[in-house]
Coordinates of C-alpha atoms and ligand atoms in Angstrom, one line a residue:
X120 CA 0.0 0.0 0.0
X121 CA 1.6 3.7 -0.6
X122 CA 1.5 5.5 2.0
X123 CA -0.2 9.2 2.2
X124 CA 3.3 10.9 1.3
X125 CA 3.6 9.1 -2.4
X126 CA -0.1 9.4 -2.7
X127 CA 0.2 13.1 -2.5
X128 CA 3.5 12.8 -5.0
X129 CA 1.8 10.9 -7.2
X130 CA -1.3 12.5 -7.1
X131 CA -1.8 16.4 -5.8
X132 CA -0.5 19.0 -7.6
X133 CA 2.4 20.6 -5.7
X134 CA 1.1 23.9 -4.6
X135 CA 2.3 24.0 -1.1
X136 CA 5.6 22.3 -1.1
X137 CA 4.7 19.5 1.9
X138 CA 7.8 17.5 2.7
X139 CA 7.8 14.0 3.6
X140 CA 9.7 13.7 7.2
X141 CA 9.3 17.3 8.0
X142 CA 5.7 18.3 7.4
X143 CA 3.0 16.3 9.6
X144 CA 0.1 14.5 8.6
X145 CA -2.3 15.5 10.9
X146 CA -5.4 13.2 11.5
X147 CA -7.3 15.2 15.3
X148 CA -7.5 18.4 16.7
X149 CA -8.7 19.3 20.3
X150 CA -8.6 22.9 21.5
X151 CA -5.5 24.3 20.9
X152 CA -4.0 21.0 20.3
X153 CA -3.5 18.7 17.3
X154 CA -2.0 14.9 16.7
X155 CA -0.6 13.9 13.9
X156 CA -0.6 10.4 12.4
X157 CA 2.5 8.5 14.2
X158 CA 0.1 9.9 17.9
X159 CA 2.7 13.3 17.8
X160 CA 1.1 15.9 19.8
X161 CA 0.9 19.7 18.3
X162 CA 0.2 23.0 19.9
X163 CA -1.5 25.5 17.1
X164 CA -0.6 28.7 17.2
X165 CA -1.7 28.9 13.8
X166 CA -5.1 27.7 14.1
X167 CA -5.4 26.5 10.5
X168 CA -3.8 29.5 9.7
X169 CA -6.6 32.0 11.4
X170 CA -9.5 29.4 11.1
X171 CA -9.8 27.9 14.1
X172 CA -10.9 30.7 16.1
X173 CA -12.7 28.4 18.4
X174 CA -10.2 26.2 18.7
X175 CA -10.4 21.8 17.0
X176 CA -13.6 20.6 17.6
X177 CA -15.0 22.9 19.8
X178 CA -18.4 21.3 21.4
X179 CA -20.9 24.1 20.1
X180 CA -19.5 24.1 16.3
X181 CA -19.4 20.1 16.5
X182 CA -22.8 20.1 17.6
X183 CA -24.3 22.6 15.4
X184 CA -22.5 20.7 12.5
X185 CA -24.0 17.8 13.2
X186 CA -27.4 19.0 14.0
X187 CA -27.8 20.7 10.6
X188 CA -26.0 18.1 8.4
X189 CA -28.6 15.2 10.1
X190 CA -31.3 17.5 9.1
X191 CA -30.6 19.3 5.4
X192 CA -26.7 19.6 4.3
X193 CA -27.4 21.6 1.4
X194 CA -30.0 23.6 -0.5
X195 CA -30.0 25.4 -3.8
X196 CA -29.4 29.2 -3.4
X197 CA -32.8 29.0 -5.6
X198 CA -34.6 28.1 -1.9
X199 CA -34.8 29.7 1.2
X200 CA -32.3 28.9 4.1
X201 CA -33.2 29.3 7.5
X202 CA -29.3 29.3 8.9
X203 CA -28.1 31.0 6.4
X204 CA -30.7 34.0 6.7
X205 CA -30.1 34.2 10.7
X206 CA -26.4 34.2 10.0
X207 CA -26.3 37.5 7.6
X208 CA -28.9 39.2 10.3
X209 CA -26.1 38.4 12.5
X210 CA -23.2 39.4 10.5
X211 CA -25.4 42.9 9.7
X212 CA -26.3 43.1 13.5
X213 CA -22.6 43.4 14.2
X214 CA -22.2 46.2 12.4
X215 CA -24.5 48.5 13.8
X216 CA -25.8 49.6 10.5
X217 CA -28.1 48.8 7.9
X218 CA -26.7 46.4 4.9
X219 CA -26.8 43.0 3.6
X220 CA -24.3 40.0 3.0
X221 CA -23.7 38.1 -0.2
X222 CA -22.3 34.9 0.8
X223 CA -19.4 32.5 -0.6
X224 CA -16.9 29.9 0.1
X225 CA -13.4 31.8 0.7
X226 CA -11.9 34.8 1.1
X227 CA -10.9 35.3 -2.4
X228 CA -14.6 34.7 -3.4
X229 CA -15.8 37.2 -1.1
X230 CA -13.3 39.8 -2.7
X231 CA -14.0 38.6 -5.8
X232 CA -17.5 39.8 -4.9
X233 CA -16.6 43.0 -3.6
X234 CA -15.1 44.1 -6.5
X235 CA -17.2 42.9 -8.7
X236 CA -19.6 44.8 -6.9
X237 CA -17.7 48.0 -7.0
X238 CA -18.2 48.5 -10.4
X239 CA -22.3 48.8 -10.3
X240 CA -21.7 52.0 -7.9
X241 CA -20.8 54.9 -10.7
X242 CA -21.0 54.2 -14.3
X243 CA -17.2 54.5 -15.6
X244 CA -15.5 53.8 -13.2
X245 CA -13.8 50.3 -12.5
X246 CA -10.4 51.6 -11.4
X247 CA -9.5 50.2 -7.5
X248 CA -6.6 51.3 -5.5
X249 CA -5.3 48.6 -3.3
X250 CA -1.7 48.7 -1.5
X251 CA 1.8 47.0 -2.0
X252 CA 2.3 44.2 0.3
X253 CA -1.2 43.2 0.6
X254 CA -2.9 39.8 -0.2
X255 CA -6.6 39.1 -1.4
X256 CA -6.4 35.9 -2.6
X257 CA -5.9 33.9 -5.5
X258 CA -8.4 34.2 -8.3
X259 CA -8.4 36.6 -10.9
X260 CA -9.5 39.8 -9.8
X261 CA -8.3 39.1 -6.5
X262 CA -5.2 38.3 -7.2
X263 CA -4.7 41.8 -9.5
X264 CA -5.9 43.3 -6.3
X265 CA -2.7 41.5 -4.8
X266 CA 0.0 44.3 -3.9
X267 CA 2.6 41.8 -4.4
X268 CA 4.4 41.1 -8.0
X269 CA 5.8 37.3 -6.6
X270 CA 2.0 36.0 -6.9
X271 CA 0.5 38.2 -9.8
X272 CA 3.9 37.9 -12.7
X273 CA 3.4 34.5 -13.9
X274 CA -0.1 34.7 -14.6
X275 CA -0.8 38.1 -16.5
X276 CA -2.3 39.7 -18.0
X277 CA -4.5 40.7 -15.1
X278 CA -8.1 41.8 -14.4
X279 CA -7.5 45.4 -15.9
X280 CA -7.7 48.2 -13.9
X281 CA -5.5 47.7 -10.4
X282 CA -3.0 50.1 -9.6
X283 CA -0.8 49.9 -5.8
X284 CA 0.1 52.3 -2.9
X285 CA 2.1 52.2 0.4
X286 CA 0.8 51.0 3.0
X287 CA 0.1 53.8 5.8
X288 CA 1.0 56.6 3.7
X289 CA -2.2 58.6 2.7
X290 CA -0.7 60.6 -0.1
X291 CA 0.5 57.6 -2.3
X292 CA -2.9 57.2 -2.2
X293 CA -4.9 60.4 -3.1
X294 CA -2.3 60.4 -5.6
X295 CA -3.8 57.5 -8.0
X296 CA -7.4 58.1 -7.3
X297 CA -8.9 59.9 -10.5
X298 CA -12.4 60.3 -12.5
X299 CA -12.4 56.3 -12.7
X300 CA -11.3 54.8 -9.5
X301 CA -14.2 53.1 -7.8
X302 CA -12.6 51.6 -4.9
X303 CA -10.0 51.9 -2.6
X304 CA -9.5 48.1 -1.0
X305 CA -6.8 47.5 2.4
X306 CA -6.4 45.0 4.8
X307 CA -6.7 46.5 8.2
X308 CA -3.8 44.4 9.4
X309 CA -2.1 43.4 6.6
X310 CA -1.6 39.3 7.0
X311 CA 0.3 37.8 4.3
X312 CA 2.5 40.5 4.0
X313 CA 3.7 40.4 7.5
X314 CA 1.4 41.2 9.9
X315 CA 1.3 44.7 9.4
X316 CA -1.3 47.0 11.4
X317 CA -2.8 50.5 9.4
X318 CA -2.6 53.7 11.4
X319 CA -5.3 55.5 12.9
X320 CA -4.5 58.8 11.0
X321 CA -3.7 56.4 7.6
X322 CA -7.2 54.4 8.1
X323 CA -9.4 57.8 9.0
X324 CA -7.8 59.6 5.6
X325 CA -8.7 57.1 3.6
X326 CA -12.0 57.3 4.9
X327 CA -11.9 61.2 4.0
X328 CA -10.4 60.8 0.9
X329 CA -13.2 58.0 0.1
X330 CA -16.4 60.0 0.9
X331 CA -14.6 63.5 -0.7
X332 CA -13.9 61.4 -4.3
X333 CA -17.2 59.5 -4.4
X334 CA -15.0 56.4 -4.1
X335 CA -16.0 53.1 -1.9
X336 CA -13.7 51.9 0.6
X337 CA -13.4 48.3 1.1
X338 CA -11.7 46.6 4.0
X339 CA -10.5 42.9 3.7
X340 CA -10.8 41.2 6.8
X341 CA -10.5 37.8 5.7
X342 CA -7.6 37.0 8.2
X343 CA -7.9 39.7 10.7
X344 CA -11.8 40.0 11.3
X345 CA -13.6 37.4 13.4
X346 CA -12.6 38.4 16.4
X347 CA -8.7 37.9 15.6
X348 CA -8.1 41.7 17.3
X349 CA -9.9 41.5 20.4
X350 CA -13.0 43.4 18.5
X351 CA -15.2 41.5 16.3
X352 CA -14.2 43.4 12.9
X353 CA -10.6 44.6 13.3
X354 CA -12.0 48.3 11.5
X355 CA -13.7 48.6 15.2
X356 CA -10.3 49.8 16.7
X357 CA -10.5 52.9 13.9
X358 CA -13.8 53.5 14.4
X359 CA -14.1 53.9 11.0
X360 CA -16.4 51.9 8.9
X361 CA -15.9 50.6 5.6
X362 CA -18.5 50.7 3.1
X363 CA -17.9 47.1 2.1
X364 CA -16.0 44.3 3.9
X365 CA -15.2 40.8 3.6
X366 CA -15.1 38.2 6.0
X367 CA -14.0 34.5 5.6
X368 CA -11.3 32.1 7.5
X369 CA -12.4 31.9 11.2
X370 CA -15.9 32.4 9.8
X371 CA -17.4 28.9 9.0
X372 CA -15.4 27.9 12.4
X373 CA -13.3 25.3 9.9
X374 CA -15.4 24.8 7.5
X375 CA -15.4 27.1 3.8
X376 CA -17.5 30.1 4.3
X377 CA -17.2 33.7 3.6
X378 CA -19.3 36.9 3.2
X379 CA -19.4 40.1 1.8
X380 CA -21.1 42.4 3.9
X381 CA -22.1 45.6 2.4
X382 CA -23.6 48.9 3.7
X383 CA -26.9 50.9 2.6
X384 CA -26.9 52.4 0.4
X385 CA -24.5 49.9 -1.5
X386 CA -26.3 46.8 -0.5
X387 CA -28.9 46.8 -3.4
X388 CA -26.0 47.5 -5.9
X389 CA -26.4 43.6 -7.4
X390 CA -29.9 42.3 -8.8
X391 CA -30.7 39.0 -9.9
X392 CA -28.2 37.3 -12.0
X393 CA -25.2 39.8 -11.6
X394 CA -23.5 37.1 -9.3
X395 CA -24.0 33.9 -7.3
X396 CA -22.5 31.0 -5.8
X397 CA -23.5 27.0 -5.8
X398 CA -21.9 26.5 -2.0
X399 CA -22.3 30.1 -0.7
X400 CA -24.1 29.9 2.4
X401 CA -24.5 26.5 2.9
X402 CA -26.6 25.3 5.8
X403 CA -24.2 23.5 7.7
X404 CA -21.3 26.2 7.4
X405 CA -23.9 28.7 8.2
X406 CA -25.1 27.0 11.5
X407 CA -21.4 26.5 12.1
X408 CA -21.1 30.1 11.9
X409 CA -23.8 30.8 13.9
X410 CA -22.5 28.5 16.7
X411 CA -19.0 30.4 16.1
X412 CA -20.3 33.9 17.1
X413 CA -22.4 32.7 19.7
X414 CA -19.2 31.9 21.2
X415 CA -17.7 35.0 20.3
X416 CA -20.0 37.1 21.9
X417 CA -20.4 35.5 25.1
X418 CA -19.5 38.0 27.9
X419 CA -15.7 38.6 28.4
X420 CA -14.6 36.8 25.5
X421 CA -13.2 39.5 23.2
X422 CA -11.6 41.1 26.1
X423 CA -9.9 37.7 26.9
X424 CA -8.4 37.9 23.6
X425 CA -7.2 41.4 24.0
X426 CA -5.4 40.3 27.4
X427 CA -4.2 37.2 26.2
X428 CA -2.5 39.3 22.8
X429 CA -1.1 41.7 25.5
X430 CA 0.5 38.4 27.2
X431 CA 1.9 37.2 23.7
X432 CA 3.5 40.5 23.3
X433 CA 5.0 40.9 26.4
X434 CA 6.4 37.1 26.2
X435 CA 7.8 38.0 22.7
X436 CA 9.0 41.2 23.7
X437 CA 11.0 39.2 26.7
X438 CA 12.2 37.2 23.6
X439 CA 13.2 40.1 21.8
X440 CA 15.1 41.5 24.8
X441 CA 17.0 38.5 25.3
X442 CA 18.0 37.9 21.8
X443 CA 18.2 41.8 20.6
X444 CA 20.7 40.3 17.8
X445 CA 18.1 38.4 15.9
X446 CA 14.5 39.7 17.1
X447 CA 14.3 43.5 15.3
X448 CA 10.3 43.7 16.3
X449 CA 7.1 42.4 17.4
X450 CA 3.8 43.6 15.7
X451 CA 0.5 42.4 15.7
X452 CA -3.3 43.4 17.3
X453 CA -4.9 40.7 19.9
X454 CA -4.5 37.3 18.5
X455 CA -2.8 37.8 14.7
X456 CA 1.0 39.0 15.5
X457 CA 4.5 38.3 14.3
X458 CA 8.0 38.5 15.3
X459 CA 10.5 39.9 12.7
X460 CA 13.8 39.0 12.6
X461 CA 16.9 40.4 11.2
X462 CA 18.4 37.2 9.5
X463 CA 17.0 35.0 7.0
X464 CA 16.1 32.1 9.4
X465 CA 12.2 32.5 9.7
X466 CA 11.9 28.9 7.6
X467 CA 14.3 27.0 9.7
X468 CA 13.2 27.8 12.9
X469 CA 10.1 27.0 11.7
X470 CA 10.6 23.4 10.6
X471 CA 12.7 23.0 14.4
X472 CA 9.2 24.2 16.2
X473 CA 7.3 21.9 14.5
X474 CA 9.8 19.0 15.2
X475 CA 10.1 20.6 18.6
X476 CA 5.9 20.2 18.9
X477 CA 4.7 24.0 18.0
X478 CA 3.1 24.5 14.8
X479 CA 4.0 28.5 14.0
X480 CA 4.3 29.8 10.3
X481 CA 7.5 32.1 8.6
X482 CA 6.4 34.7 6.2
X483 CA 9.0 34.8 3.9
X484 CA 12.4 34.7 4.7
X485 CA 12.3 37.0 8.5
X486 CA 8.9 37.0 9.9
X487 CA 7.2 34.3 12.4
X488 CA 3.6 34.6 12.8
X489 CA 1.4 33.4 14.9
X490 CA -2.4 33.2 14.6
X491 CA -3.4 30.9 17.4
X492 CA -7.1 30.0 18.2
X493 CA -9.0 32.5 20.3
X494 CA -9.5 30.4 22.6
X495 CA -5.8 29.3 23.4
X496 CA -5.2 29.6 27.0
X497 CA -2.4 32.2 28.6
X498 CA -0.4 28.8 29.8
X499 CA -0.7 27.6 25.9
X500 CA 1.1 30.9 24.8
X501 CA 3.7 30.7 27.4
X502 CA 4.7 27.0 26.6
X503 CA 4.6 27.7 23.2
X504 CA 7.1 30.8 23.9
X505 CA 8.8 28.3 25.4
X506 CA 9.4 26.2 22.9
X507 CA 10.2 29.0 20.8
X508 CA 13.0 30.0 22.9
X509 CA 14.5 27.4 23.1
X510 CA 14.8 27.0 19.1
X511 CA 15.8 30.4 18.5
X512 CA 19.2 29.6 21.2
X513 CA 19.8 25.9 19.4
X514 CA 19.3 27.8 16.2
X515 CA 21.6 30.7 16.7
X516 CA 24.2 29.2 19.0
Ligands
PLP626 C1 -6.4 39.1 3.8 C2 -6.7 37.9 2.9 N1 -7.6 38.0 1.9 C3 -7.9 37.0 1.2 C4 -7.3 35.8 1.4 C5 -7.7 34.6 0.5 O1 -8.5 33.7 1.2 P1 -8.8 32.3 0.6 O2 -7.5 31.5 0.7 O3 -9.8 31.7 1.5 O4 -9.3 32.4 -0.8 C6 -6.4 35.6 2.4 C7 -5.7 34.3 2.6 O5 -4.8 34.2 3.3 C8 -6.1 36.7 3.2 O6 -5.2 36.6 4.2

């Protein structure tokens, strides 16, 4: 019989580069832990890279997946869907403001949504303005919205129409809007790029600079909404709302889901026919949904996250201090945070945690990120710090 590794050589298309010996096979997941197939035990601090905001097989999401699967697993979008309606009243709720959702599968189908939406707002005008070193996904248009040449060159030409400015700096902005620009799109916290957070004066100008040009902001809070920041939406630390924004990862609570959510007066922009999904909305990843924010919003629970982020930065900051010579900074907002380091050993150290037991995740060739459930425990973080440590003195010594 082959085993799983030559099954996946012989038979998967090679997109993330697994290696046989140093990437697990992982078969359970319980809270913050998972086991791989030889009974190895893991702590996640990368939650399925920001999925698992409720931790593996939490008892609510189980449940709820179970319940709706034994009852309907799936209904045309032609129908009516009980879970699926609750969950965008929900989603809207959040928000404090009058809107609707469009639902979908992933994040880059929810931006994919967005900005096809975008284009109904004003006639002539498709242009959108997103910024270098962001990430939307992996699909056309989202992937021209994609401030990074690595993803976009081998696959062009592009969805027509994307142009890309710094990060944080307002100016490089106002500078490409014109009579055709119908969007400006930004990740709160950029993820992919390295965990970089927007600033309050950079996030409220662009807000300006929006409403003054006509122009409709969207944010992408694929990996930092959900409750990754300690706030439900990460845009809640601005206090500035987007007019569109997309949510997806730690949504279905592990399994594919994603919305767009948009605000009146946008919300009515698509009629029948301009855009659908097969999937989008399904029952059971709505009622998983449903049990995810239920969870969310139980009393205290966002505050936990805020407290437990200010313990991970602290502990990483300790890190930083003892090993000033290879730590240059921490960043990060609640739960979705990343060491950067001056030398190119992000991947190694990597590959020694997971060996070591700790499943973390280098961005490129200097950052560490860490995107643990929500629901990790302050003694969780510290181990895994622990762990950490020690790797970073084997590695460098
Ligand atoms: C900010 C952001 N947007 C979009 C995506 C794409 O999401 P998906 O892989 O679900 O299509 C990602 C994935 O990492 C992301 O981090």
């Amino acid at each position: 019989m082959k085993s799983i590794q030559e099954l996946e050589n012989d038979f998967i298309i090679n997109t993330y580069n697994r290696q046989p010996g140093l990437t697990p096979c992982l078969v359970r997941g319980e809270g913050s832990y998972v086991w791989d197939d030889q009974g190895k035990k893991y702590l996640d601090l990368l939650g399925g890279l920001a999925v698992n905001v409720v931790g593996h097989c939490h008892p609510q999401v189980v449940e709820a997946i179970c319940r709706q699967a034994s009852l309907l697993s799936h209904t045309s979008n032609l129908y009516y869907s009980g879970p699926q309606a609750e969950l965008a009243s929900e989603l809207v709720g959040s928000t404090g403001k009058a809107g609707k959702v469009f639902f979908a599968n992933s994040g880059a189908e929810a931006n994919e949504a967005a900005l096809k939406l975008v284009r109904k707002h004003r006639a002539g005008r498709y242009k959108v303005i997103t910024a270098e070193r962001s990430f939307h996904g992996r699909t056309f248009a989202a992937l021209a919205a994609t401030g990074q040449e690595k993803y976009r060159k081998a696959f062009e030409p592009l969805v027509e129409g994307f142009s890309y400015a710094t990060f944080n700096d307002l100016a490089s902005f106002e500078k490409l809007v014109d009579h055709q620009t119908a969007a400006i799109m930004i990740e709160p916290i950029q993820g992919e790029g390295g965990i970089y957070p927007a600033e309050p004066s950079f996030i409220a100008g662009l807000r300006q600079l929006c409403n003054s040009e006509g122009v409709l902001l969207i944010f992408d809070e694929v990996q930092c909404g959900v409750g990754r920041t300690g706030k439900l939406w990460a845009f809640e630390h601005w206090e500035v709302s987007p007019d569109l924004f997309t949510a997806a990862k730690g949504l279905g609570g592990g399994l594919p889901l994603s919305a767009l959510i948009v605000a009146q007066p946008y919300a009515d922009l698509f009629v029948p026919g301009d855009h659908a999904s097969t999937f989008g909305g399904n029952p059971v990843a709505s009622a998983a949904a449903l049990a995810v924010l239920n969870i969310l919003n139980e009393e205290g629970f966002l505050a936990e996250v805020s407290a437990k982020g200010e313990k991970l930065k602290k502990d990483c900051e300790a890190l930083q201090e003892q090993y000033p010579a290879l730590i240059k900074e921490f960043r990060g907002l609640g739960l979705i945070c990343a060491l950067e380091l001056y030398q190119p050993l992000a991947k190694e150290i990597q590959e020694k945690c997971t060996a070591a037991g700790l499943l973390i995740n280098a961005v490129g060739e200097t950052i560490l990120r860490f995107l643990p459930p929500l629901t990790v425990s302050e003694k969780e973080l510290h181990e895994g710090l622990e762990i950490l440590s020690e790797i970073v003195f084997e590695t460098i010594s």
